[in-house]
């Protein structure tokens, strides 16, 4: 019977044979009784788990069936992992969950939990019911937050009978009914239906906002750092006091409500192979680090260990040894083929995390049936004996065996239930086949990164009104009685510092964090003094790991905060860039905006630091940022641009959920002069709130400087290139050449309309790109000109395709003002 790979037919045949051979128990057990002596679950509850497991199994079989005739596009299934149904039952439906791709049974249980809660809360409450805004007590959580078992084991009420639906009643489809919606969701994902409730046909994921299930990409372990960030945010939102730390010292701004209850725990599942991934290591280390520092992270990691990562085996004992060795993370383990044990251990682990607010890991031993995915030929790396052993540990069979031995049901009754569910799932599959798919590129990208510039501008105006109105007193107090507009001309670093302070005042949920940002104020002093003004709960240092810094930001944004993490140097971003690409930028895309992770990532970057060297501190590579769809990339060059651009990024994050990267040119942080030493031409005053609206800088709009007649040449640049180009333009002006210098300000999206307009005005374009010639910003500018049909002359001055070397050697590979002048003369001579 067994082929070289566990096929759907193999699995179905073995299941039928096993159930048919199960001997009936000597007596029938009341489903309301425990399924066995001292078991934490009743027979009815285990039967519910069986129905969820069977629904998941039938969905896997349907996925292979759909694929067989080209109508299914996803065949990674949950077969062998259905024990996670008991994990879901042990949790509250309000506990946010980030699930890996073998979580079908978990998803079914969570959907049924939420549906049951919705039905119960729809009933009118008696007159003496507790008011809806009453605070729950520690000993008695509100009914909507009880676990599946807590609800079933609670005292009976008139509207909530405890007797389970008996097997063989008038409704043979009753076992599948609670899971219809979940099954339809999963099938829609398999066929890429645009009506799928989360991703809308963009990807097959487990996620739904009303289920508190956050969709994750299939990148191995990349969601674990986010889970840690969510746990940290849940705790910080819970602990932040009402004396002004959270409310912006009385600024009048209202903090956003946290999306989950204050005692929620975060659940994150992953496979055993993911244990070895750098992202997982970062997440475990961060959770343990915070625990060691007595800062609480209520996260339950669930490692579903089937012993394989596609074809690569996890060495015997390695996963347990690795998980047990994680400092600060309590270890629990269970057999995923035993639903009672799995439930008991999962409930114990969840209760421990909820009570102590500390991280734990549940090591759930599972098997993998039907291979990694539909195209996986297991015969290349597994023996028939191994496959047979896994079939013997089929968790759905194990649950069925428990029910039959306990006398809750017979094998025939369970098989009838299995067949009825299979028929219903197949019927649903045929229904969703006819649903529409995404019909255009516009449909695909509609959820990627919404832009509502009018609302963003309005948000900036509202912030100005609060700063000059109800929040004026708090603002004066925060700035020590001397607001920044009265402080005189500022450097770039000082302007950013002041804008961050104004942002903290206006956004109660905003937090600034990263390496060295708190006590020290950052390597360059940009965040100096902010912790003293706003407290350690809102300005704090993190451990030195960029993946974790971004993961904390991702989780905090999802939890309702407005995170502003700092990456100390641009070169340090590259070891963590998947947190931006695979997690941050995809969140709205894969959830149609139901979930979002607003974030403004500050990065000290680019080159030209004097006396401080090497490519780790002088990195001029931004290609990885410009390649991420939907990401906003800002590069302020001057102090009078930095503050309004930062305000725009914060407003865009708050309004549209944007993920913004704010690249700050290190070499310009403390620059004061432009043309000659002591001229102070690179300093600028900080605008008062009344000028914020008129000085608003929309995303994707450039700034133009006109030198002389400005009719002969257009220089398009950004960052350090702005200062060098203005110096070059001054030299050219002495030669009678009029130049307009265009500061892009935004590298993504590029200000294409401004580029075309200013280039067409002169017909000669010099693109000054301090990044590299290959993969640099200049390539995008030239492409925009070509696409628009520009027919004038164009030339590039760009950095050499090289890392930035130490000391004076850097001058050989970086753009200089002299090179810009020479390039302009060459262009003008054509």
PDB file of C-alpha atoms in Angstrom, residues 192-327:
ATOM      1  CA  UNK A 192      -5.436  32.616  -5.110  1.00  0.00           C
ATOM      2  CA  UNK A 193      -8.963  33.990  -4.852  1.00  0.00           C
ATOM      3  CA  UNK A 194      -9.162  37.748  -4.538  1.00  0.00           C
ATOM      4  CA  UNK A 195     -11.881  37.151  -1.938  1.00  0.00           C
ATOM      5  CA  UNK A 196      -9.465  35.472   0.473  1.00  0.00           C
ATOM      6  CA  UNK A 197      -9.937  37.507   3.676  1.00  0.00           C
ATOM      7  CA  UNK A 198      -6.356  38.464   4.479  1.00  0.00           C
ATOM      8  CA  UNK A 199      -3.992  38.502   1.521  1.00  0.00           C
ATOM      9  CA  UNK A 200      -6.731  38.727  -1.092  1.00  0.00           C
ATOM     10  CA  UNK A 201      -5.051  36.257  -3.432  1.00  0.00           C
ATOM     11  CA  UNK A 202      -1.521  37.629  -3.035  1.00  0.00           C
ATOM     12  CA  UNK A 203      -0.241  34.700  -1.008  1.00  0.00           C
ATOM     13  CA  UNK A 204      -1.555  31.718   0.898  1.00  0.00           C
ATOM     14  CA  UNK A 205      -1.127  32.654   4.550  1.00  0.00           C
ATOM     15  CA  UNK A 206      -2.810  31.967   7.861  1.00  0.00           C
ATOM     16  CA  UNK A 207      -4.101  35.272   9.133  1.00  0.00           C
ATOM     17  CA  UNK A 208      -7.174  37.290   9.975  1.00  0.00           C
ATOM     18  CA  UNK A 209      -7.450  40.420  12.062  1.00  0.00           C
ATOM     19  CA  UNK A 210     -10.570  39.315  13.921  1.00  0.00           C
ATOM     20  CA  UNK A 211      -8.803  36.082  14.872  1.00  0.00           C
ATOM     21  CA  UNK A 212      -5.725  37.964  16.165  1.00  0.00           C
ATOM     22  CA  UNK A 213      -3.661  35.891  13.737  1.00  0.00           C
ATOM     23  CA  UNK A 214      -0.951  37.967  12.107  1.00  0.00           C
ATOM     24  CA  UNK A 215       0.014  36.755   8.611  1.00  0.00           C
ATOM     25  CA  UNK A 216       3.637  35.765   8.194  1.00  0.00           C
ATOM     26  CA  UNK A 217       5.699  35.238   5.082  1.00  0.00           C
ATOM     27  CA  UNK A 218       7.253  31.868   4.367  1.00  0.00           C
ATOM     28  CA  UNK A 219      10.747  33.190   5.036  1.00  0.00           C
ATOM     29  CA  UNK A 220      12.197  30.816   7.601  1.00  0.00           C
ATOM     30  CA  UNK A 221      12.026  32.200  11.157  1.00  0.00           C
ATOM     31  CA  UNK A 222      11.859  35.840  10.040  1.00  0.00           C
ATOM     32  CA  UNK A 223       8.705  36.406  12.083  1.00  0.00           C
ATOM     33  CA  UNK A 224      10.287  35.446  15.409  1.00  0.00           C
ATOM     34  CA  UNK A 225      11.997  38.827  16.050  1.00  0.00           C
ATOM     35  CA  UNK A 226       8.650  40.513  15.391  1.00  0.00           C
ATOM     36  CA  UNK A 227       7.007  38.239  17.978  1.00  0.00           C
ATOM     37  CA  UNK A 228       9.541  39.346  20.580  1.00  0.00           C
ATOM     38  CA  UNK A 229       8.846  42.969  19.663  1.00  0.00           C
ATOM     39  CA  UNK A 230       5.122  42.387  20.064  1.00  0.00           C
ATOM     40  CA  UNK A 231       5.700  40.898  23.498  1.00  0.00           C
ATOM     41  CA  UNK A 232       7.828  43.847  24.570  1.00  0.00           C
ATOM     42  CA  UNK A 233       5.219  46.281  23.264  1.00  0.00           C
ATOM     43  CA  UNK A 234       2.366  44.520  25.064  1.00  0.00           C
ATOM     44  CA  UNK A 235       4.274  44.895  28.313  1.00  0.00           C
ATOM     45  CA  UNK A 236       5.303  48.497  27.751  1.00  0.00           C
ATOM     46  CA  UNK A 237       1.790  49.568  26.805  1.00  0.00           C
ATOM     47  CA  UNK A 238       0.571  47.801  29.915  1.00  0.00           C
ATOM     48  CA  UNK A 239       3.089  49.438  32.233  1.00  0.00           C
ATOM     49  CA  UNK A 240       3.340  52.954  30.881  1.00  0.00           C
ATOM     50  CA  UNK A 241       1.870  55.235  33.513  1.00  0.00           C
ATOM     51  CA  UNK A 242      -0.777  57.898  33.218  1.00  0.00           C
ATOM     52  CA  UNK A 243       1.361  60.714  34.583  1.00  0.00           C
ATOM     53  CA  UNK A 244       2.523  62.011  31.247  1.00  0.00           C
ATOM     54  CA  UNK A 245       5.091  59.513  30.029  1.00  0.00           C
ATOM     55  CA  UNK A 246       2.636  58.017  27.593  1.00  0.00           C
ATOM     56  CA  UNK A 247       0.485  61.042  26.990  1.00  0.00           C
ATOM     57  CA  UNK A 248       3.309  63.275  25.865  1.00  0.00           C
ATOM     58  CA  UNK A 249       3.384  65.249  29.123  1.00  0.00           C
ATOM     59  CA  UNK A 250      -0.117  66.516  28.617  1.00  0.00           C
ATOM     60  CA  UNK A 251       0.211  67.560  24.991  1.00  0.00           C
ATOM     61  CA  UNK A 252      -3.437  66.815  24.294  1.00  0.00           C
ATOM     62  CA  UNK A 253      -2.717  63.997  21.860  1.00  0.00           C
ATOM     63  CA  UNK A 254      -4.637  60.795  22.562  1.00  0.00           C
ATOM     64  CA  UNK A 255      -2.678  57.531  22.636  1.00  0.00           C
ATOM     65  CA  UNK A 256      -3.857  54.773  20.364  1.00  0.00           C
ATOM     66  CA  UNK A 257      -5.567  51.847  22.062  1.00  0.00           C
ATOM     67  CA  UNK A 258      -3.594  48.615  22.237  1.00  0.00           C
ATOM     68  CA  UNK A 259      -5.144  46.006  19.926  1.00  0.00           C
ATOM     69  CA  UNK A 260      -4.973  43.200  22.509  1.00  0.00           C
ATOM     70  CA  UNK A 261      -5.854  42.852  26.192  1.00  0.00           C
ATOM     71  CA  UNK A 262      -3.144  43.921  28.644  1.00  0.00           C
ATOM     72  CA  UNK A 263      -2.658  40.358  29.857  1.00  0.00           C
ATOM     73  CA  UNK A 264      -2.370  38.890  26.373  1.00  0.00           C
ATOM     74  CA  UNK A 265       0.572  36.715  25.462  1.00  0.00           C
ATOM     75  CA  UNK A 266       2.143  36.446  22.015  1.00  0.00           C
ATOM     76  CA  UNK A 267       2.312  33.018  20.381  1.00  0.00           C
ATOM     77  CA  UNK A 268       4.788  32.269  17.614  1.00  0.00           C
ATOM     78  CA  UNK A 269       5.144  28.891  15.887  1.00  0.00           C
ATOM     79  CA  UNK A 270       7.926  27.586  13.656  1.00  0.00           C
ATOM     80  CA  UNK A 271       9.550  24.355  12.533  1.00  0.00           C
ATOM     81  CA  UNK A 272      12.564  22.563  13.954  1.00  0.00           C
ATOM     82  CA  UNK A 273      14.796  23.560  11.029  1.00  0.00           C
ATOM     83  CA  UNK A 274      14.123  27.214  11.841  1.00  0.00           C
ATOM     84  CA  UNK A 275      15.875  26.798  15.185  1.00  0.00           C
ATOM     85  CA  UNK A 276      19.162  27.078  13.303  1.00  0.00           C
ATOM     86  CA  UNK A 277      18.305  30.290  11.474  1.00  0.00           C
ATOM     87  CA  UNK A 278      19.998  33.543  12.432  1.00  0.00           C
ATOM     88  CA  UNK A 279      16.604  35.249  12.874  1.00  0.00           C
ATOM     89  CA  UNK A 280      15.523  32.597  15.363  1.00  0.00           C
ATOM     90  CA  UNK A 281      18.796  32.878  17.231  1.00  0.00           C
ATOM     91  CA  UNK A 282      18.342  36.646  17.407  1.00  0.00           C
ATOM     92  CA  UNK A 283      14.798  36.288  18.732  1.00  0.00           C
ATOM     93  CA  UNK A 284      15.696  33.727  21.398  1.00  0.00           C
ATOM     94  CA  UNK A 285      18.704  35.754  22.439  1.00  0.00           C
ATOM     95  CA  UNK A 286      16.728  38.983  22.666  1.00  0.00           C
ATOM     96  CA  UNK A 287      13.951  37.393  24.703  1.00  0.00           C
ATOM     97  CA  UNK A 288      16.505  35.856  27.058  1.00  0.00           C
ATOM     98  CA  UNK A 289      18.531  39.070  27.235  1.00  0.00           C
ATOM     99  CA  UNK A 290      15.503  41.090  28.290  1.00  0.00           C
ATOM    100  CA  UNK A 291      14.482  38.432  30.785  1.00  0.00           C
ATOM    101  CA  UNK A 292      17.963  38.496  32.298  1.00  0.00           C
ATOM    102  CA  UNK A 293      17.635  42.272  32.577  1.00  0.00           C
ATOM    103  CA  UNK A 294      14.303  41.782  34.443  1.00  0.00           C
ATOM    104  CA  UNK A 295      12.299  43.219  31.568  1.00  0.00           C
ATOM    105  CA  UNK A 296       9.339  41.027  30.705  1.00  0.00           C
ATOM    106  CA  UNK A 297       8.574  39.538  27.299  1.00  0.00           C
ATOM    107  CA  UNK A 298       5.331  37.465  27.376  1.00  0.00           C
ATOM    108  CA  UNK A 299       6.031  35.266  24.340  1.00  0.00           C
ATOM    109  CA  UNK A 300       5.304  31.576  23.917  1.00  0.00           C
ATOM    110  CA  UNK A 301       7.490  30.105  21.172  1.00  0.00           C
ATOM    111  CA  UNK A 302       6.065  26.883  19.746  1.00  0.00           C
ATOM    112  CA  UNK A 303       8.580  24.692  17.938  1.00  0.00           C
ATOM    113  CA  UNK A 304       6.784  22.028  15.909  1.00  0.00           C
ATOM    114  CA  UNK A 305       9.500  19.451  15.451  1.00  0.00           C
ATOM    115  CA  UNK A 306       8.978  16.897  12.681  1.00  0.00           C
ATOM    116  CA  UNK A 307      12.700  16.236  12.392  1.00  0.00           C
ATOM    117  CA  UNK A 308      13.072  17.558   8.851  1.00  0.00           C
ATOM    118  CA  UNK A 309      13.753  20.793   7.014  1.00  0.00           C
ATOM    119  CA  UNK A 310      12.628  19.737   3.525  1.00  0.00           C
ATOM    120  CA  UNK A 311      15.200  16.929   3.114  1.00  0.00           C
ATOM    121  CA  UNK A 312      17.694  17.972   5.802  1.00  0.00           C
ATOM    122  CA  UNK A 313      17.366  16.044   9.041  1.00  0.00           C
ATOM    123  CA  UNK A 314      17.648  17.665  12.442  1.00  0.00           C
ATOM    124  CA  UNK A 315      20.233  15.572  14.328  1.00  0.00           C
ATOM    125  CA  UNK A 316      18.670  13.446  17.046  1.00  0.00           C
ATOM    126  CA  UNK A 317      18.382  15.468  20.244  1.00  0.00           C
ATOM    127  CA  UNK A 318      19.693  18.688  18.698  1.00  0.00           C
ATOM    128  CA  UNK A 319      16.450  20.671  18.814  1.00  0.00           C
ATOM    129  CA  UNK A 320      15.757  19.814  22.437  1.00  0.00           C
ATOM    130  CA  UNK A 321      19.339  20.547  23.459  1.00  0.00           C
ATOM    131  CA  UNK A 322      19.236  23.870  21.633  1.00  0.00           C
ATOM    132  CA  UNK A 323      15.927  24.980  23.098  1.00  0.00           C
ATOM    133  CA  UNK A 324      16.792  23.857  26.608  1.00  0.00           C
ATOM    134  CA  UNK A 325      20.055  25.783  26.457  1.00  0.00           C
ATOM    135  CA  UNK A 326      18.418  29.154  25.786  1.00  0.00           C
ATOM    136  CA  UNK A 327      18.948  31.285  28.893  1.00  0.00           C
TER     137      UNK A 327
END
